[in-house]
Coordinates of C-alpha atoms in Angstrom, one line a residue:
M1 CA 0.0 0.0 0.0
A2 CA 1.3 3.5 -0.9
F3 CA 2.2 5.9 1.8
S4 CA -0.7 8.1 2.8
Y5 CA 0.8 11.6 2.4
T6 CA -2.5 13.4 2.7
S7 CA -3.5 11.8 6.0
S8 CA -0.1 12.6 7.5
F9 CA -0.5 16.3 6.6
K10 CA -4.1 16.2 8.0
D11 CA -3.0 14.5 11.2
A12 CA -0.3 17.1 11.8
L13 CA -2.8 20.0 11.3
T14 CA -5.4 18.3 13.5
A15 CA -2.9 18.0 16.3
L16 CA -2.2 21.7 16.1
R17 CA -5.9 22.6 16.2
R18 CA -6.4 20.2 19.1
E19 CA -3.7 22.0 21.1
G20 CA -5.1 25.4 20.2
R21 CA -1.9 26.3 18.4
Y22 CA -3.2 26.4 14.8
R23 CA -2.2 29.8 13.4
V24 CA -4.8 31.9 11.7
F25 CA -3.9 34.9 9.5
A26 CA -6.2 37.9 9.8
D27 CA -6.8 39.5 6.4
I28 CA -6.5 43.3 7.1
M29 CA -5.9 46.5 5.1
R30 CA -4.1 49.2 7.0
Q31 CA -5.4 52.7 6.4
R32 CA -2.7 55.0 5.2
G33 CA -2.6 58.1 7.4
D34 CA -5.0 56.7 10.0
Y35 CA -2.8 54.1 11.7
P36 CA -3.5 52.1 13.9
K37 CA -6.8 51.8 12.2
A38 CA -7.3 49.0 9.6
D39 CA -10.1 47.2 7.8
F40 CA -10.7 43.5 8.7
H41 CA -11.8 41.3 5.8
T42 CA -11.6 37.5 6.4
D43 CA -9.4 35.1 8.4
A44 CA -8.1 31.7 7.3
E45 CA -11.1 30.0 8.9
G46 CA -13.5 31.9 6.7
S47 CA -14.8 34.4 9.3
N48 CA -16.0 37.4 7.3
G49 CA -15.2 40.9 8.6
G50 CA -16.7 42.6 5.6
G51 CA -14.1 45.3 5.7
R52 CA -15.1 46.2 9.3
P53 CA -12.9 48.9 11.0
I54 CA -10.6 47.6 13.7
T55 CA -7.7 48.9 15.8
V56 CA -4.4 47.1 15.5
W57 CA -2.6 46.4 18.8
C58 CA 0.0 43.9 17.7
S59 CA 2.0 45.5 14.9
N60 CA 5.8 45.7 14.9
D61 CA 5.6 49.0 13.0
Y62 CA 6.5 50.4 16.4
L63 CA 6.9 54.1 15.4
N64 CA 4.4 54.2 12.6
M65 CA 7.3 54.9 10.1
G66 CA 5.6 52.7 7.6
Q67 CA 3.1 55.5 7.2
H68 CA 5.6 58.4 7.5
P69 CA 5.4 60.9 4.6
K70 CA 9.2 61.0 4.2
V71 CA 9.3 57.2 3.8
L72 CA 6.5 57.1 1.3
A73 CA 7.9 60.0 -0.7
A74 CA 11.3 58.3 -0.9
M75 CA 9.8 55.0 -2.1
H76 CA 7.7 56.8 -4.7
E77 CA 10.7 58.6 -6.0
A78 CA 12.8 55.5 -6.2
L79 CA 10.0 53.6 -7.9
D80 CA 9.8 56.3 -10.5
T81 CA 13.5 56.5 -10.9
V82 CA 14.7 52.9 -11.2
G83 CA 11.5 50.8 -11.4
A84 CA 10.2 47.9 -9.1
G85 CA 12.7 45.1 -8.6
S86 CA 16.4 45.2 -8.1
G87 CA 17.1 42.9 -11.1
G88 CA 19.2 40.3 -9.4
T89 CA 21.4 39.2 -6.6
R90 CA 23.9 41.7 -5.1
N91 CA 26.7 40.1 -7.2
I92 CA 24.7 40.0 -10.4
S93 CA 23.2 43.4 -11.2
G94 CA 21.3 43.7 -8.0
T95 CA 23.3 46.4 -6.2
S96 CA 21.9 49.9 -6.7
H97 CA 23.2 53.1 -5.2
Y98 CA 20.2 52.9 -2.7
H99 CA 21.7 49.7 -1.3
V100 CA 25.2 51.2 -1.0
E101 CA 23.9 54.3 0.7
L102 CA 21.7 52.3 3.1
E103 CA 24.6 50.1 4.2
R104 CA 26.7 53.2 4.9
E105 CA 23.9 54.7 6.9
L106 CA 23.5 51.6 9.0
A107 CA 27.2 51.4 9.7
D108 CA 27.1 55.0 10.8
L109 CA 24.1 54.4 13.0
H110 CA 26.0 51.8 15.0
G111 CA 29.5 53.4 14.8
K112 CA 30.8 50.4 12.8
E113 CA 33.0 50.2 9.7
A114 CA 30.6 48.5 7.4
G115 CA 27.0 47.2 7.0
L116 CA 25.5 44.4 5.0
L117 CA 21.8 44.1 3.9
F118 CA 19.7 41.0 3.9
T119 CA 16.2 40.3 2.8
S120 CA 14.9 39.8 6.4
G121 CA 16.1 39.9 10.0
F122 CA 15.6 36.1 10.1
V123 CA 18.0 35.6 7.1
S124 CA 20.6 38.0 8.5
N125 CA 20.8 36.0 11.8
D126 CA 20.6 32.6 10.2
A127 CA 23.2 33.4 7.4
T128 CA 25.6 35.3 9.6
L129 CA 25.8 32.9 12.6
A130 CA 26.0 29.8 10.4
T131 CA 28.8 31.4 8.3
L132 CA 30.8 32.5 11.3
A133 CA 30.8 28.9 12.6
K134 CA 32.3 27.8 9.3
I135 CA 34.9 30.5 9.0
L136 CA 36.1 30.2 12.6
P137 CA 37.4 26.6 13.2
G138 CA 36.3 25.2 16.6
L139 CA 34.1 28.2 17.4
I140 CA 32.1 27.8 20.6
I141 CA 28.8 29.8 20.7
F142 CA 27.2 30.8 24.0
S143 CA 23.5 31.5 23.4
D144 CA 20.9 33.0 25.7
E145 CA 18.1 30.6 26.3
F146 CA 15.5 33.1 25.1
N147 CA 17.2 33.9 21.8
H148 CA 15.0 34.2 18.7
A149 CA 14.4 31.2 16.5
S150 CA 16.5 32.8 13.7
M151 CA 19.5 32.8 16.0
I152 CA 18.9 29.3 17.1
E153 CA 18.6 28.1 13.5
G154 CA 21.7 30.0 12.4
I155 CA 23.7 28.4 15.2
R156 CA 22.3 24.9 14.4
H157 CA 23.1 25.4 10.7
G158 CA 26.7 26.3 11.6
G159 CA 27.1 22.8 13.2
T160 CA 29.4 24.1 15.9
V161 CA 29.6 23.6 19.6
K162 CA 26.8 25.5 21.5
Y163 CA 26.2 26.2 25.1
V164 CA 22.9 27.8 26.3
F165 CA 23.1 30.0 29.3
R166 CA 20.1 30.8 31.5
H167 CA 18.4 34.0 30.5
N168 CA 20.4 37.1 31.4
D169 CA 22.3 35.0 34.0
M170 CA 25.8 36.3 34.0
A171 CA 27.0 33.9 36.7
H172 CA 25.9 31.0 34.5
L173 CA 27.4 32.5 31.4
E174 CA 30.8 33.0 33.2
E175 CA 30.7 29.4 34.5
L176 CA 30.3 28.2 30.9
L177 CA 33.0 30.5 29.5
K178 CA 35.4 29.5 32.3
A179 CA 35.0 25.8 31.5
A180 CA 35.6 26.3 27.8
N181 CA 39.0 25.8 26.1
P182 CA 40.8 29.1 26.5
A183 CA 42.4 28.7 23.0
S184 CA 39.1 28.1 21.2
P185 CA 37.3 31.0 19.4
K186 CA 34.2 32.1 21.3
L187 CA 31.1 34.1 20.5
I188 CA 28.3 35.3 22.9
A189 CA 25.0 35.7 21.1
F190 CA 22.2 37.6 22.8
E191 CA 19.4 40.1 22.2
G192 CA 19.1 43.7 23.2
V193 CA 15.3 43.5 23.9
Y194 CA 13.7 40.1 24.2
S195 CA 10.5 40.5 22.2
M196 CA 8.1 38.2 24.2
D197 CA 9.0 39.3 27.7
G198 CA 10.1 42.8 26.9
D199 CA 13.2 42.8 29.1
F200 CA 16.7 44.0 28.3
A201 CA 20.0 42.3 28.1
P202 CA 22.8 43.5 30.5
T203 CA 25.0 44.6 27.5
S204 CA 27.8 46.0 29.6
A205 CA 28.1 43.0 31.8
I206 CA 28.2 40.7 28.8
C207 CA 30.9 42.8 27.2
D208 CA 32.9 42.6 30.4
L209 CA 32.7 38.8 30.3
A210 CA 33.6 38.8 26.6
D211 CA 36.7 40.8 27.3
K212 CA 37.7 38.6 30.2
Y213 CA 37.4 35.4 28.2
G214 CA 38.4 36.5 24.7
A215 CA 34.9 36.2 23.1
L216 CA 33.3 38.0 20.3
T217 CA 29.9 39.6 21.0
Y218 CA 26.9 39.3 18.7
I219 CA 23.7 41.3 19.6
D220 CA 20.3 41.0 18.0
E221 CA 18.9 44.6 18.2
V222 CA 15.8 43.8 16.1
H223 CA 13.5 45.2 18.8
G224 CA 15.8 47.9 19.9
V225 CA 17.0 49.7 16.7
G226 CA 15.2 53.0 16.2
L227 CA 13.7 52.8 19.7
Y228 CA 16.6 53.2 22.1
G229 CA 19.7 55.4 22.2
E230 CA 20.1 59.0 21.3
R231 CA 19.9 58.3 17.5
G232 CA 18.0 55.0 17.7
A233 CA 21.1 52.8 17.6
G234 CA 19.5 50.4 20.0
V235 CA 19.9 49.1 23.6
A236 CA 23.7 48.9 23.4
G237 CA 23.7 52.5 22.1
R238 CA 21.6 53.6 25.1
D239 CA 23.8 51.6 27.5
G240 CA 27.1 53.1 26.1
S241 CA 28.3 49.7 25.1
M242 CA 27.8 49.8 21.3
G243 CA 31.6 50.4 20.7
R244 CA 32.3 47.1 22.6
I245 CA 29.9 45.0 20.5
D246 CA 31.6 43.2 17.6
I247 CA 28.6 42.4 15.5
V248 CA 25.2 44.2 15.5
E249 CA 22.2 42.5 13.8
G250 CA 19.0 44.4 13.2
T251 CA 15.9 44.7 11.1
L252 CA 14.4 47.3 8.8
A253 CA 10.9 45.9 9.3
K254 CA 10.0 47.1 12.8
A255 CA 10.9 50.6 14.1
F256 CA 12.0 51.6 10.6
G257 CA 8.7 50.5 9.1
V258 CA 9.7 48.8 5.9
M259 CA 11.4 45.4 5.5
G260 CA 14.8 43.7 5.4
G261 CA 17.6 42.8 7.8
Y262 CA 21.3 43.7 8.2
I263 CA 24.5 43.4 10.2
A264 CA 26.9 46.2 11.1
T265 CA 30.5 45.3 12.1
T266 CA 34.1 45.5 10.9
A267 CA 34.9 45.7 7.2
E268 CA 36.6 42.3 7.3
I269 CA 33.6 40.5 8.9
V270 CA 31.2 42.0 6.4
D271 CA 33.5 41.0 3.6
C272 CA 33.6 37.4 4.8
I273 CA 29.8 37.2 5.3
R274 CA 29.0 38.6 1.9
S275 CA 31.6 36.3 0.3
F276 CA 30.7 33.0 2.0
A277 CA 27.1 33.2 3.2
P278 CA 24.7 31.3 0.8
G279 CA 21.7 33.2 2.3
F280 CA 23.3 36.4 1.1
I281 CA 25.0 35.3 -2.1
F282 CA 22.1 33.5 -3.7
T283 CA 19.2 35.8 -2.9
T284 CA 17.7 38.6 -5.0
S285 CA 18.5 41.9 -3.3
L286 CA 15.9 44.1 -1.7
A287 CA 13.8 46.2 -4.1
P288 CA 15.4 49.7 -4.5
A289 CA 12.2 51.4 -3.3
I290 CA 12.4 49.4 -0.1
A291 CA 16.1 50.5 0.4
A292 CA 15.2 54.1 -0.3
G293 CA 12.3 54.1 2.1
T294 CA 14.4 52.6 4.9
L295 CA 17.1 55.1 4.2
A296 CA 14.7 58.0 4.7
S297 CA 13.3 56.4 7.9
I298 CA 16.7 55.9 9.5
R299 CA 17.8 59.4 8.6
H300 CA 14.7 60.9 10.1
L301 CA 14.9 58.8 13.3
K302 CA 18.6 59.8 13.8
Q303 CA 17.4 63.4 14.1
S304 CA 14.0 63.1 15.8
N305 CA 13.3 61.8 19.3
L306 CA 9.6 62.7 19.1
E307 CA 8.5 59.3 17.9
R308 CA 10.5 57.5 20.6
E309 CA 9.3 59.7 23.4
R310 CA 5.7 59.3 22.4
L311 CA 6.0 55.5 22.1
H312 CA 7.5 55.2 25.6
D313 CA 4.8 57.5 27.0
R314 CA 2.1 55.3 25.4
A315 CA 3.6 52.1 26.7
A316 CA 3.9 53.5 30.2
R317 CA 0.2 54.6 30.2
L318 CA -1.0 51.3 28.8
K319 CA 0.9 49.3 31.5
K320 CA -0.6 51.6 34.2
R321 CA -4.1 51.2 33.0
L322 CA -3.8 47.4 32.7
M323 CA -2.5 47.3 36.3
D324 CA -5.3 49.6 37.5
A325 CA -7.8 47.2 35.9
G326 CA -6.3 44.2 37.7
L327 CA -5.3 42.6 34.4
P328 CA -2.2 40.3 34.5
V329 CA 0.3 42.5 32.7
M330 CA 3.7 40.8 32.8
D331 CA 6.7 42.8 34.1
S332 CA 8.4 44.6 31.2
A333 CA 10.9 47.4 31.2
S334 CA 10.5 48.0 27.4
H335 CA 7.8 49.2 25.0
I336 CA 6.5 45.6 24.7
V337 CA 3.5 44.9 26.9
P338 CA 2.7 41.2 27.5
V339 CA -0.5 40.1 29.2
F340 CA -0.5 36.6 30.7
V341 CA -3.1 34.0 29.7
G342 CA -1.3 30.7 30.3
D343 CA -3.3 28.4 28.0
A344 CA -3.1 28.1 24.2
A345 CA -6.8 27.4 23.4
L346 CA -7.9 30.2 25.8
C347 CA -5.4 32.6 24.3
K348 CA -6.7 32.0 20.8
S349 CA -10.3 32.3 22.0
V350 CA -9.6 35.6 23.7
T351 CA -8.1 37.1 20.6
D352 CA -10.9 35.8 18.4
V353 CA -13.5 37.5 20.6
L354 CA -11.5 40.7 20.8
L355 CA -11.4 40.9 17.0
K356 CA -14.9 39.7 16.1
E357 CA -16.9 41.4 18.9
H358 CA -14.8 44.4 19.9
G359 CA -12.9 45.3 16.7
I360 CA -9.5 44.9 18.5
Y361 CA -6.8 42.9 16.7
V362 CA -4.2 41.2 19.0
Q363 CA -2.5 38.0 17.8
P364 CA -2.2 35.1 20.3
I365 CA 1.3 34.2 21.3
N366 CA 1.6 30.5 21.8
Y367 CA 4.2 27.7 21.8
P368 CA 6.8 27.4 20.2
T369 CA 7.2 31.2 20.3
V370 CA 6.9 31.1 24.1
P371 CA 7.1 28.1 26.5
R372 CA 3.9 26.0 27.1
G373 CA 2.0 27.4 30.0
T374 CA 3.1 31.0 29.3
E375 CA 0.8 31.8 26.4
R376 CA 0.0 35.5 26.3
L377 CA -1.3 38.5 24.5
R378 CA 1.6 40.7 23.2
L379 CA 0.4 44.3 23.0
T380 CA 2.5 46.8 21.1
P381 CA 1.4 50.4 21.6
S382 CA 2.6 53.0 19.1
P383 CA 2.8 56.8 19.1
A384 CA -0.6 56.9 17.3
H385 CA -2.5 54.9 20.0
T386 CA -4.6 57.5 21.8
D387 CA -5.9 57.6 25.4
E388 CA -9.4 56.8 24.0
M389 CA -8.0 53.7 22.2
I390 CA -6.3 52.5 25.4
E391 CA -9.6 52.9 27.3
E392 CA -11.5 51.0 24.6
L393 CA -8.9 48.2 24.9
I394 CA -9.2 48.1 28.7
V395 CA -13.0 47.9 28.6
A396 CA -12.8 45.1 26.0
L397 CA -10.2 43.1 27.9
N398 CA -12.3 43.3 31.1
I399 CA -15.3 41.9 29.4
V400 CA -13.4 39.1 27.7
W401 CA -11.5 38.3 30.9
D402 CA -14.8 37.9 32.8
V403 CA -16.5 35.8 30.1
H404 CA -13.5 33.4 29.9
K405 CA -13.1 33.4 33.7
L406 CA -9.4 34.2 33.4
A407 CA -7.2 35.0 36.4
R408 CA -6.7 38.6 37.4
A409 CA -3.5 40.1 38.7
A410 CA -2.7 39.1 42.3

């Protein structure tokens, strides 16, 4: 009898649905100039929103730069100047002057010699970490246990020795470093802001240990760039430790409001990654209009603190109102506001009701993004979320919490 491929696929999806972890895409249309408003059309299970207005509370466009007039104007100009696509890989006709300028701007943002663009933040982590493991014989990587899946995949693809240290636990990290062969090359990989809990890495303490044990430092600033530091260089920029970080990885898709990923580091490391990383070499480069829009976004945020200040004000107000309402907001020092649910099926049910009955879009965060039993809502306020929107959210959450008989804050 032939193997039943179809039943295997169906069984896998059934198991996901049974656990409450089946992911549903909400079909929305953001409204230019009226963010965070959007129109909800349909989801993957066929629920019809009919273009109903909703408020988005889970976007990573943290500073609304995806709607900024300077960004849109730059993209229109580039589109009219050079057309839509880049025309190839970076090595074969796909390097435009927009790409070159953007890489220089990113290097300047982080105070590094050079920058290198990728098609996404996932690819930049995966390609860079895997390639470093192949270039540095015997490399040992020390990885924070809460690192993003893209970092985990990159380390795995590198096939090198890896030690996972307890989250932000400097004593454990030093214990692992001390036990490693002093002659082996080492790299400490960590994030500036951990996106699901909203806490910061102790960047200076990590750099101290790297200096002590001769390790390179690799920071994922995906949720920090644009948002922290005087010019938006990230958490390490805010902490004064950017100059001690060897490799900075970031995204163009969150605070900068467009798409893509990058690293900023020494000219030699950039040259090695661009020369040896398959994820860079064999991928069509970013569209010039995307590079142009990101360039405008970075230049604006280097000069303007208004967006950052407003975001942090909104996050602080939202946290206070959640606490006032007795809702279980998880401790977070950053702009990310997680609200604890603790069950995958309940988490999805809560978000379904919020969207369909209250016009509030929040995506459930379930395993494997977070550990089982820590399922949550992940709220991301922005400069454009008003006091009225916050109050509407609190009212809706109170209703949904009572209907689902969910636990309140202690």
